[in-house]
Amino acid sequence: MHAVGEPMKIEELPVPEPGPGDVRVAVHAVNIVPNLANILNMWTTWFPHSPLPTLPAIFGLDPAGVVESVGPGVQAFKPGDRVYVNPGRSCGSCRSCRNEDSINCASYAFAGYFGFSPTALDLLDRYQGGLAEYMVAPAYSLVKLPDSLSFNAAARFGYLGTMYSALRKAGAGPGKTILINGISGTLGIGAALLAPALGLTHVYGTGRDRGLLDQVGKLADGRLRLHALDDGPLDDWVREETDGYGADIYIDALGPGAPHETFLAGMRAMARGGIAVNIGAVAGDLPVDIHRMMDQQLRLIGSAWFTSGEGQAMADMVEGGLLDLGPLEHQVFPLEQVNDAIGGIARRNGGFSNFIISPTAAA
């Protein structure tokens, strides 16, 4: 990427060399997330405080591939290992990093995407993204993949892991009643796929597209209860489904353009003592009823991304037969068609579509 708002270009660059603690990965698959077009075209206007890497730069958020070489000091990985590369980068020395809380690093950044503070620029420039034949990444970012997990499916770990981390933060498990706003979308469908692995028995989900909801309803061994938003207020529906109790956990996976009322209805559907987790980034100032939150002892938190350890847990779930990513519909493009893939993602089959760039595929 040379300039904001312009198509990306294919160029020949030197093969990167891994430094101490780093590995070089031969990239086989990179997931194209729905938000990438916004990052490339409007990010500097929308969020100028969250920097892009210094341009020109290699983008690409969710790579998976094979370790080709390792730098000095790398012990847990070796050439030939199949891996997913978590794009989260941390400095290793701020207070959060020293407290083993790297995802809250003061300079936290998504390699090949954007940073969360002005001090993230160094990490963004040091570690480029995955839209290339080769990339360098710190060993702490890697997730070992079982042979049973394809690179295309592993490249979906970003949004899947975002849902997994939110569910973990909320204490999701057997006996908990969970509401997922936007369950048929790219983020939301992760809850349907993860439900069997986490032992979730009461999963309620909303969406607007009835056809997609019908597809989602076939997942998770029939554990899902689904509601089309055109069929009435979701908070009334949840109360009816739970005998007036409400949802112990509410996860909002709706994107920045979603109407505020849908988010607020989810808040009204919560049970006393419940927790709400926002992972979809609904934009703007929302009139949340703070007094009700106090009276009902409700919590509302934001959750951004996931750790490499959580990514490894998901890979282990796949290996153990608990997590089935078979329902994903892979649409694979060669690297030369990256701009076509970014432009075509608007025509996806909800969260089932998995847009993949494969640097090893022929144009």
mmCIF file of C-alpha atoms in Angstrom:
data_model
loop_
_atom_site.group_PDB
_atom_site.id
_atom_site.type_symbol
_atom_site.label_atom_id
_atom_site.label_comp_id
_atom_site.label_asym_id
_atom_site.label_seq_id
_atom_site.Cartn_x
_atom_site.Cartn_y
_atom_site.Cartn_z
ATOM 1 C CA MET A 1 0.000 0.000 0.000
ATOM 2 C CA HIS A 2 1.504 3.302 -1.127
ATOM 3 C CA ALA A 3 -1.271 5.758 -0.298
ATOM 4 C CA VAL A 4 -4.580 5.812 1.533
ATOM 5 C CA GLY A 5 -7.461 5.261 -0.860
ATOM 6 C CA GLU A 6 -5.353 3.785 -3.655
ATOM 7 C CA PRO A 7 -5.272 0.103 -4.721
ATOM 8 C CA MET A 8 -2.396 -1.968 -3.408
ATOM 9 C CA LYS A 9 0.435 -2.847 -5.783
ATOM 10 C CA ILE A 10 2.429 -6.041 -6.298
ATOM 11 C CA GLU A 11 6.162 -5.365 -5.931
ATOM 12 C CA GLU A 12 9.374 -7.372 -5.557
ATOM 13 C CA LEU A 13 11.066 -6.839 -2.192
ATOM 14 C CA PRO A 14 14.043 -8.545 -0.525
ATOM 15 C CA VAL A 15 13.167 -11.667 1.443
ATOM 16 C CA PRO A 16 13.139 -10.543 5.119
ATOM 17 C CA GLU A 17 15.639 -12.012 7.577
ATOM 18 C CA PRO A 18 14.499 -12.980 11.085
ATOM 19 C CA GLY A 19 16.240 -11.221 13.946
ATOM 20 C CA PRO A 20 16.675 -12.445 17.521
ATOM 21 C CA GLY A 21 13.462 -14.018 18.775
ATOM 22 C CA ASP A 22 11.865 -13.890 15.322
ATOM 23 C CA VAL A 23 10.922 -16.421 12.669
ATOM 24 C CA ARG A 24 10.402 -16.200 8.927
ATOM 25 C CA VAL A 25 7.136 -17.713 7.699
ATOM 26 C CA ALA A 26 6.346 -18.800 4.146
ATOM 27 C CA VAL A 27 2.775 -17.551 3.853
ATOM 28 C CA HIS A 28 0.130 -19.928 2.476
ATOM 29 C CA ALA A 29 -3.105 -18.091 3.358
ATOM 30 C CA VAL A 30 -4.192 -14.644 4.564
ATOM 31 C CA ASN A 31 -7.746 -13.856 5.616
ATOM 32 C CA ILE A 32 -9.287 -10.688 4.164
ATOM 33 C CA VAL A 33 -11.539 -9.263 6.884
ATOM 34 C CA PRO A 34 -14.583 -7.115 6.028
ATOM 35 C CA ASN A 35 -13.047 -4.074 7.756
ATOM 36 C CA LEU A 36 -9.916 -4.030 5.574
ATOM 37 C CA ALA A 37 -11.464 -1.766 2.929
ATOM 38 C CA ASN A 38 -12.225 0.801 5.646
ATOM 39 C CA ILE A 39 -8.645 0.597 6.915
ATOM 40 C CA LEU A 40 -7.205 1.182 3.462
ATOM 41 C CA ASN A 41 -9.564 3.964 2.437
ATOM 42 C CA MET A 42 -10.781 5.894 5.473
ATOM 43 C CA TRP A 43 -8.783 5.013 8.578
ATOM 44 C CA THR A 44 -6.699 8.194 8.750
ATOM 45 C CA THR A 45 -9.889 10.254 8.657
ATOM 46 C CA TRP A 46 -11.898 8.138 11.070
ATOM 47 C CA PHE A 47 -9.214 7.384 13.681
ATOM 48 C CA PRO A 48 -6.163 9.629 13.197
ATOM 49 C CA HIS A 49 -4.934 8.748 16.708
ATOM 50 C CA SER A 50 -4.577 5.079 15.675
ATOM 51 C CA PRO A 51 -1.693 5.055 13.188
ATOM 52 C CA LEU A 52 -1.210 3.030 10.051
ATOM 53 C CA PRO A 53 2.312 1.751 9.344
ATOM 54 C CA THR A 54 4.629 4.123 7.520
ATOM 55 C CA LEU A 55 3.736 3.888 3.837
ATOM 56 C CA PRO A 56 4.533 2.102 1.621
ATOM 57 C CA ALA A 57 3.822 -0.954 3.750
ATOM 58 C CA ILE A 58 2.745 -4.580 3.440
ATOM 59 C CA PHE A 59 -0.731 -5.146 4.884
ATOM 60 C CA GLY A 60 -2.482 -8.433 5.725
ATOM 61 C CA LEU A 61 -3.909 -9.197 9.167
ATOM 62 C CA ASP A 62 -4.390 -12.966 9.482
ATOM 63 C CA PRO A 63 -1.611 -15.103 7.937
ATOM 64 C CA ALA A 64 -1.014 -18.830 8.203
ATOM 65 C CA GLY A 65 1.878 -20.768 6.739
ATOM 66 C CA VAL A 66 5.070 -22.703 7.433
ATOM 67 C CA VAL A 67 8.082 -21.639 9.478
ATOM 68 C CA GLU A 68 10.997 -21.431 7.053
ATOM 69 C CA SER A 69 13.818 -20.194 9.304
ATOM 70 C CA VAL A 70 14.285 -19.038 12.902
ATOM 71 C CA GLY A 71 16.409 -16.305 14.400
ATOM 72 C CA PRO A 72 18.727 -16.534 17.416
ATOM 73 C CA GLY A 73 17.036 -17.441 20.678
ATOM 74 C CA VAL A 74 13.974 -19.164 19.211
ATOM 75 C CA GLN A 75 13.476 -22.540 20.888
ATOM 76 C CA ALA A 76 9.816 -23.612 20.673
ATOM 77 C CA PHE A 77 9.521 -23.447 16.879
ATOM 78 C CA LYS A 78 11.528 -24.945 14.042
ATOM 79 C CA PRO A 79 11.523 -24.932 10.239
ATOM 80 C CA GLY A 80 8.612 -26.954 8.892
ATOM 81 C CA ASP A 81 6.166 -26.078 11.689
ATOM 82 C CA ARG A 82 2.684 -25.188 10.451
ATOM 83 C CA VAL A 83 1.571 -21.972 12.167
ATOM 84 C CA TYR A 84 -0.976 -19.183 12.403
ATOM 85 C CA VAL A 85 0.601 -15.770 13.008
ATOM 86 C CA ASN A 86 -1.298 -13.657 15.533
ATOM 87 C CA PRO A 87 -0.849 -10.043 14.346
ATOM 88 C CA GLY A 88 -0.834 -8.656 17.901
ATOM 89 C CA ARG A 89 2.516 -6.983 18.657
ATOM 90 C CA SER A 90 3.675 -5.745 22.040
ATOM 91 C CA CYS A 91 6.786 -3.952 23.265
ATOM 92 C CA GLY A 92 7.733 -6.401 26.038
ATOM 93 C CA SER A 93 8.845 -3.699 28.460
ATOM 94 C CA CYS A 94 5.912 -1.459 29.440
ATOM 95 C CA ARG A 95 4.094 -2.042 32.741
ATOM 96 C CA SER A 96 1.356 -4.157 31.131
ATOM 97 C CA CYS A 97 3.864 -6.359 29.301
ATOM 98 C CA ARG A 98 5.856 -6.863 32.495
ATOM 99 C CA ASN A 99 2.618 -7.875 34.219
ATOM 100 C CA GLU A 100 2.087 -10.575 31.542
ATOM 101 C CA ASP A 101 -0.773 -8.572 30.030
ATOM 102 C CA SER A 102 0.677 -7.953 26.580
ATOM 103 C CA ILE A 103 -2.666 -7.326 24.873
ATOM 104 C CA ASN A 104 -2.899 -4.119 26.949
ATOM 105 C CA CYS A 105 0.606 -3.032 25.951
ATOM 106 C CA ALA A 106 0.892 0.762 25.742
ATOM 107 C CA SER A 107 2.178 0.339 22.170
ATOM 108 C CA TYR A 108 -0.063 -2.555 21.099
ATOM 109 C CA ALA A 109 -0.363 -2.921 17.323
ATOM 110 C CA PHE A 110 -1.849 -5.164 14.673
ATOM 111 C CA ALA A 111 0.940 -5.987 12.217
ATOM 112 C CA GLY A 112 -0.237 -5.289 8.686
ATOM 113 C CA TYR A 113 -3.188 -3.266 9.935
ATOM 114 C CA PHE A 114 -2.977 -0.410 12.472
ATOM 115 C CA GLY A 115 -1.796 0.539 15.953
ATOM 116 C CA PHE A 116 -3.765 1.563 19.029
ATOM 117 C CA SER A 117 -1.588 4.499 20.107
ATOM 118 C CA PRO A 118 0.997 6.859 18.561
ATOM 119 C CA THR A 119 3.803 4.805 20.137
ATOM 120 C CA ALA A 120 2.708 1.728 18.148
ATOM 121 C CA LEU A 121 4.414 2.980 14.991
ATOM 122 C CA ASP A 122 7.756 1.331 15.732
ATOM 123 C CA LEU A 123 6.148 -2.114 16.019
ATOM 124 C CA LEU A 124 4.073 -1.507 12.883
ATOM 125 C CA ASP A 125 7.170 -0.645 10.888
ATOM 126 C CA ARG A 126 9.297 -3.445 12.336
ATOM 127 C CA TYR A 127 6.777 -6.203 11.584
ATOM 128 C CA GLN A 128 4.951 -6.032 8.260
ATOM 129 C CA GLY A 129 1.764 -7.899 7.334
ATOM 130 C CA GLY A 130 1.079 -11.199 5.622
ATOM 131 C CA LEU A 131 0.151 -10.210 2.047
ATOM 132 C CA ALA A 132 3.507 -11.445 0.784
ATOM 133 C CA GLU A 133 5.286 -14.689 0.016
ATOM 134 C CA TYR A 134 7.349 -14.351 3.208
ATOM 135 C CA MET A 135 6.999 -12.454 6.456
ATOM 136 C CA VAL A 136 8.917 -12.072 9.707
ATOM 137 C CA ALA A 137 7.125 -12.347 13.036
ATOM 138 C CA PRO A 138 8.101 -12.677 16.705
ATOM 139 C CA ALA A 139 7.977 -16.250 17.968
ATOM 140 C CA TYR A 140 5.588 -15.185 20.739
ATOM 141 C CA SER A 141 2.923 -14.521 18.087
ATOM 142 C CA LEU A 142 2.813 -18.046 16.651
ATOM 143 C CA VAL A 143 0.159 -20.719 17.090
ATOM 144 C CA LYS A 144 1.102 -24.305 16.164
ATOM 145 C CA LEU A 145 -1.464 -25.885 13.873
ATOM 146 C CA PRO A 146 -2.447 -29.554 13.770
ATOM 147 C CA ASP A 147 -2.308 -31.308 10.418
ATOM 148 C CA SER A 148 -6.096 -31.587 10.495
ATOM 149 C CA LEU A 149 -6.471 -27.780 10.301
ATOM 150 C CA SER A 150 -6.080 -26.241 6.840
ATOM 151 C CA PHE A 151 -4.214 -22.976 6.337
ATOM 152 C CA ASN A 152 -7.386 -21.427 4.892
ATOM 153 C CA ALA A 153 -9.394 -22.233 8.025
ATOM 154 C CA ALA A 154 -6.547 -21.203 10.343
ATOM 155 C CA ALA A 155 -6.400 -17.811 8.642
ATOM 156 C CA ARG A 156 -9.889 -17.182 10.082
ATOM 157 C CA PHE A 157 -8.521 -17.353 13.632
ATOM 158 C CA GLY A 158 -8.555 -13.546 13.966
ATOM 159 C CA TYR A 159 -12.298 -13.009 14.137
ATOM 160 C CA LEU A 160 -12.887 -16.459 15.616
ATOM 161 C CA GLY A 161 -10.395 -15.702 18.377
ATOM 162 C CA THR A 162 -12.035 -12.344 19.039
ATOM 163 C CA MET A 163 -15.272 -14.163 19.859
ATOM 164 C CA TYR A 164 -13.453 -16.850 21.856
ATOM 165 C CA SER A 165 -11.693 -14.266 24.023
ATOM 166 C CA ALA A 166 -14.965 -12.412 24.633
ATOM 167 C CA LEU A 167 -16.681 -15.633 25.694
ATOM 168 C CA ARG A 168 -13.820 -16.436 28.067
ATOM 169 C CA LYS A 169 -13.863 -12.948 29.616
ATOM 170 C CA ALA A 170 -17.592 -13.345 30.218
ATOM 171 C CA GLY A 171 -17.200 -16.757 31.856
ATOM 172 C CA ALA A 172 -19.192 -18.581 29.180
ATOM 173 C CA GLY A 173 -19.835 -22.245 29.883
ATOM 174 C CA PRO A 174 -22.503 -24.842 30.696
ATOM 175 C CA GLY A 175 -25.624 -23.421 32.279
ATOM 176 C CA LYS A 176 -25.048 -19.820 31.181
ATOM 177 C CA THR A 177 -27.624 -18.111 28.982
ATOM 178 C CA ILE A 178 -25.874 -16.229 26.156
ATOM 179 C CA LEU A 179 -27.194 -13.687 23.645
ATOM 180 C CA ILE A 180 -25.177 -12.965 20.490
ATOM 181 C CA ASN A 181 -26.206 -9.903 18.501
ATOM 182 C CA GLY A 182 -25.299 -10.484 14.850
ATOM 183 C CA ILE A 183 -24.724 -14.237 15.097
ATOM 184 C CA SER A 184 -24.785 -14.717 11.316
ATOM 185 C CA GLY A 185 -21.941 -12.235 10.656
ATOM 186 C CA THR A 186 -18.193 -12.733 10.342
ATOM 187 C CA LEU A 187 -17.654 -12.169 14.072
ATOM 188 C CA GLY A 188 -20.912 -13.575 15.371
ATOM 189 C CA ILE A 189 -20.771 -16.957 13.687
ATOM 190 C CA GLY A 190 -17.752 -17.753 15.860
ATOM 191 C CA ALA A 191 -20.134 -18.265 18.790
ATOM 192 C CA ALA A 192 -22.081 -20.881 16.844
ATOM 193 C CA LEU A 193 -18.888 -22.711 15.881
ATOM 194 C CA LEU A 194 -17.426 -22.516 19.402
ATOM 195 C CA ALA A 195 -20.602 -23.497 21.261
ATOM 196 C CA PRO A 196 -19.953 -27.282 21.337
ATOM 197 C CA ALA A 197 -16.315 -26.809 22.386
ATOM 198 C CA LEU A 198 -17.291 -24.598 25.326
ATOM 199 C CA GLY A 199 -20.250 -26.677 26.419
ATOM 200 C CA LEU A 200 -22.725 -23.860 25.766
ATOM 201 C CA THR A 201 -26.286 -25.090 26.138
ATOM 202 C CA HIS A 202 -28.333 -21.863 25.962
ATOM 203 C CA VAL A 203 -27.255 -19.755 22.975
ATOM 204 C CA TYR A 204 -29.600 -17.111 21.595
ATOM 205 C CA GLY A 205 -28.701 -15.241 18.433
ATOM 206 C CA THR A 206 -30.100 -12.427 16.327
ATOM 207 C CA GLY A 207 -29.747 -11.368 12.703
ATOM 208 C CA ARG A 208 -31.609 -9.703 9.867
ATOM 209 C CA ASP A 209 -31.134 -12.166 7.012
ATOM 210 C CA ARG A 210 -33.539 -15.087 7.469
ATOM 211 C CA GLY A 211 -31.667 -17.233 4.956
ATOM 212 C CA LEU A 212 -28.423 -16.843 6.883
ATOM 213 C CA LEU A 213 -30.182 -17.522 10.165
ATOM 214 C CA ASP A 214 -31.524 -20.762 8.714
ATOM 215 C CA GLN A 215 -27.947 -21.770 7.827
ATOM 216 C CA VAL A 216 -26.648 -20.844 11.282
ATOM 217 C CA GLY A 217 -29.470 -22.827 12.882
ATOM 218 C CA LYS A 218 -27.997 -26.030 11.475
ATOM 219 C CA LEU A 219 -24.783 -25.576 13.479
ATOM 220 C CA ALA A 220 -23.945 -26.499 17.073
ATOM 221 C CA ASP A 221 -26.058 -29.675 17.182
ATOM 222 C CA GLY A 222 -29.329 -27.759 17.444
ATOM 223 C CA ARG A 223 -28.300 -25.770 20.540
ATOM 224 C CA LEU A 224 -29.049 -22.369 18.966
ATOM 225 C CA ARG A 225 -32.228 -20.334 19.349
ATOM 226 C CA LEU A 226 -32.430 -17.656 16.656
ATOM 227 C CA HIS A 227 -34.485 -14.504 16.138
ATOM 228 C CA ALA A 228 -34.912 -12.296 13.062
ATOM 229 C CA LEU A 229 -34.865 -8.661 14.127
ATOM 230 C CA ASP A 230 -37.826 -7.899 11.853
ATOM 231 C CA ASP A 231 -39.925 -10.229 14.013
ATOM 232 C CA GLY A 232 -40.016 -7.849 16.981
ATOM 233 C CA PRO A 233 -37.834 -6.415 19.773
ATOM 234 C CA LEU A 234 -35.042 -8.789 20.703
ATOM 235 C CA ASP A 235 -35.250 -7.948 24.426
ATOM 236 C CA ASP A 236 -38.902 -9.045 24.544
ATOM 237 C CA TRP A 237 -37.964 -12.247 22.702
ATOM 238 C CA VAL A 238 -35.104 -13.081 25.092
ATOM 239 C CA ARG A 239 -37.326 -12.501 28.122
ATOM 240 C CA GLU A 240 -39.979 -14.791 26.662
ATOM 241 C CA GLU A 241 -37.423 -17.487 25.853
ATOM 242 C CA THR A 242 -35.895 -17.384 29.346
ATOM 243 C CA ASP A 243 -39.112 -17.163 31.415
ATOM 244 C CA GLY A 244 -38.398 -13.527 32.176
ATOM 245 C CA TYR A 245 -34.867 -14.156 33.437
ATOM 246 C CA GLY A 246 -32.785 -12.616 30.635
ATOM 247 C CA ALA A 247 -29.299 -13.344 29.326
ATOM 248 C CA ASP A 248 -26.382 -13.921 31.686
ATOM 249 C CA ILE A 249 -23.977 -12.922 28.923
ATOM 250 C CA TYR A 250 -24.594 -10.507 26.055
ATOM 251 C CA ILE A 251 -22.006 -10.227 23.269
ATOM 252 C CA ASP A 252 -22.562 -7.581 20.625
ATOM 253 C CA ALA A 253 -20.868 -8.484 17.342
ATOM 254 C CA LEU A 254 -22.512 -5.790 15.212
ATOM 255 C CA GLY A 255 -20.290 -3.520 13.123
ATOM 256 C CA PRO A 256 -19.775 0.264 13.210
ATOM 257 C CA GLY A 257 -22.773 0.973 10.945
ATOM 258 C CA ALA A 258 -25.300 -0.957 13.046
ATOM 259 C CA PRO A 259 -28.243 0.947 14.591
ATOM 260 C CA HIS A 260 -27.802 1.865 18.234
ATOM 261 C CA GLU A 261 -31.237 0.569 19.225
ATOM 262 C CA THR A 262 -30.231 -3.032 18.496
ATOM 263 C CA PHE A 263 -27.246 -2.714 20.842
ATOM 264 C CA LEU A 264 -29.388 -1.082 23.538
ATOM 265 C CA ALA A 265 -32.074 -3.763 23.232
ATOM 266 C CA GLY A 266 -29.387 -6.327 23.992
ATOM 267 C CA MET A 267 -28.496 -4.401 27.151
ATOM 268 C CA ARG A 268 -32.153 -4.449 28.187
ATOM 269 C CA ALA A 269 -32.241 -8.224 27.657
ATOM 270 C CA MET A 270 -29.581 -8.889 30.316
ATOM 271 C CA ALA A 271 -30.256 -10.782 33.532
ATOM 272 C CA ARG A 272 -29.381 -9.294 36.888
ATOM 273 C CA GLY A 273 -25.632 -9.540 37.452
ATOM 274 C CA GLY A 274 -24.996 -10.093 33.744
ATOM 275 C CA ILE A 275 -22.020 -9.015 31.663
ATOM 276 C CA ALA A 276 -22.057 -7.419 28.210
ATOM 277 C CA VAL A 277 -19.019 -7.572 25.933
ATOM 278 C CA ASN A 278 -18.697 -5.388 22.839
ATOM 279 C CA ILE A 279 -16.507 -6.804 20.078
ATOM 280 C CA GLY A 280 -18.248 -5.392 16.996
ATOM 281 C CA ALA A 281 -17.333 -1.713 17.443
ATOM 282 C CA VAL A 282 -20.776 -0.127 17.153
ATOM 283 C CA ALA A 283 -19.833 3.492 16.472
ATOM 284 C CA GLY A 284 -20.969 6.717 18.113
ATOM 285 C CA ASP A 285 -22.194 7.866 21.537
ATOM 286 C CA LEU A 286 -24.798 5.468 22.936
ATOM 287 C CA PRO A 287 -27.259 6.513 25.683
ATOM 288 C CA VAL A 288 -26.606 3.621 28.051
ATOM 289 C CA ASP A 289 -28.843 3.536 31.144
ATOM 290 C CA ILE A 290 -26.184 3.763 33.848
ATOM 291 C CA HIS A 291 -28.748 3.822 36.676
ATOM 292 C CA ARG A 292 -30.182 0.488 35.553
ATOM 293 C CA MET A 293 -26.668 -0.926 35.276
ATOM 294 C CA MET A 294 -26.083 0.026 38.919
ATOM 295 C CA ASP A 295 -29.405 -1.346 40.178
ATOM 296 C CA GLN A 296 -29.063 -4.613 38.257
ATOM 297 C CA GLN A 297 -25.301 -4.938 38.854
ATOM 298 C CA LEU A 298 -24.595 -5.145 35.125
ATOM 299 C CA ARG A 299 -21.158 -4.876 33.529
ATOM 300 C CA LEU A 300 -20.202 -3.586 30.073
ATOM 301 C CA ILE A 301 -16.677 -4.120 28.750
ATOM 302 C CA GLY A 302 -14.855 -3.938 25.449
ATOM 303 C CA SER A 303 -12.734 -6.804 24.188
ATOM 304 C CA ALA A 304 -10.198 -6.390 21.394
ATOM 305 C CA TRP A 305 -8.675 -9.439 19.730
ATOM 306 C CA PHE A 306 -7.133 -12.407 21.588
ATOM 307 C CA THR A 307 -3.790 -13.714 22.793
ATOM 308 C CA SER A 308 -1.569 -16.272 21.102
ATOM 309 C CA GLY A 309 -2.320 -18.577 24.024
ATOM 310 C CA GLU A 310 -6.031 -18.345 23.271
ATOM 311 C CA GLY A 311 -5.216 -19.036 19.632
ATOM 312 C CA GLN A 312 -3.329 -22.156 20.670
ATOM 313 C CA ALA A 313 -6.332 -23.277 22.701
ATOM 314 C CA MET A 314 -8.521 -23.024 19.595
ATOM 315 C CA ALA A 315 -6.010 -25.029 17.558
ATOM 316 C CA ASP A 316 -6.033 -27.662 20.293
ATOM 317 C CA MET A 317 -9.849 -27.744 20.181
ATOM 318 C CA VAL A 318 -9.670 -28.485 16.460
ATOM 319 C CA GLU A 319 -7.118 -31.242 17.036
ATOM 320 C CA GLY A 320 -9.284 -32.717 19.785
ATOM 321 C CA GLY A 321 -12.382 -32.750 17.585
ATOM 322 C CA LEU A 322 -14.228 -30.157 19.688
ATOM 323 C CA LEU A 323 -14.151 -27.297 17.164
ATOM 324 C CA ASP A 324 -15.333 -27.902 13.590
ATOM 325 C CA LEU A 325 -14.466 -25.180 11.069
ATOM 326 C CA GLY A 326 -15.856 -27.219 8.176
ATOM 327 C CA PRO A 327 -18.871 -24.902 7.652
ATOM 328 C CA LEU A 328 -16.582 -22.067 6.474
ATOM 329 C CA GLU A 329 -16.821 -21.418 2.732
ATOM 330 C CA HIS A 330 -13.342 -20.561 1.432
ATOM 331 C CA GLN A 331 -13.041 -18.213 -1.522
ATOM 332 C CA VAL A 332 -9.376 -18.223 -2.536
ATOM 333 C CA PHE A 333 -7.634 -15.557 -4.613
ATOM 334 C CA PRO A 334 -4.002 -15.340 -5.753
ATOM 335 C CA LEU A 335 -1.940 -12.454 -4.391
ATOM 336 C CA GLU A 336 -2.253 -10.611 -7.709
ATOM 337 C CA GLN A 337 -6.023 -10.360 -7.186
ATOM 338 C CA VAL A 338 -5.930 -8.865 -3.686
ATOM 339 C CA ASN A 339 -7.775 -5.703 -4.715
ATOM 340 C CA ASP A 340 -10.518 -7.794 -6.346
ATOM 341 C CA ALA A 341 -10.910 -9.791 -3.141
ATOM 342 C CA ILE A 342 -11.166 -6.661 -1.001
ATOM 343 C CA GLY A 343 -13.797 -5.207 -3.314
ATOM 344 C CA GLY A 344 -15.757 -8.452 -3.577
ATOM 345 C CA ILE A 345 -16.130 -9.159 0.125
ATOM 346 C CA ALA A 346 -19.311 -7.077 0.271
ATOM 347 C CA ARG A 347 -20.994 -9.920 -1.654
ATOM 348 C CA ARG A 348 -20.217 -12.551 0.976
ATOM 349 C CA ASN A 349 -22.515 -15.234 2.393
ATOM 350 C CA GLY A 350 -22.528 -13.669 5.840
ATOM 351 C CA GLY A 351 -20.069 -15.150 8.306
ATOM 352 C CA PHE A 352 -19.794 -18.378 6.341
ATOM 353 C CA SER A 353 -17.667 -16.775 3.614
ATOM 354 C CA ASN A 354 -13.932 -16.885 4.249
ATOM 355 C CA PHE A 355 -12.038 -14.672 1.800
ATOM 356 C CA ILE A 356 -8.470 -15.905 1.456
ATOM 357 C CA ILE A 357 -5.413 -14.575 -0.358
ATOM 358 C CA SER A 358 -2.947 -17.358 -1.183
ATOM 359 C CA PRO A 359 0.526 -16.184 -2.249
ATOM 360 C CA THR A 360 1.196 -19.767 -3.399
ATOM 361 C CA ALA A 361 -1.845 -19.870 -5.714
ATOM 362 C CA ALA A 362 -1.417 -19.236 -9.431
ATOM 363 C CA ALA A 363 -3.169 -16.209 -10.917
#
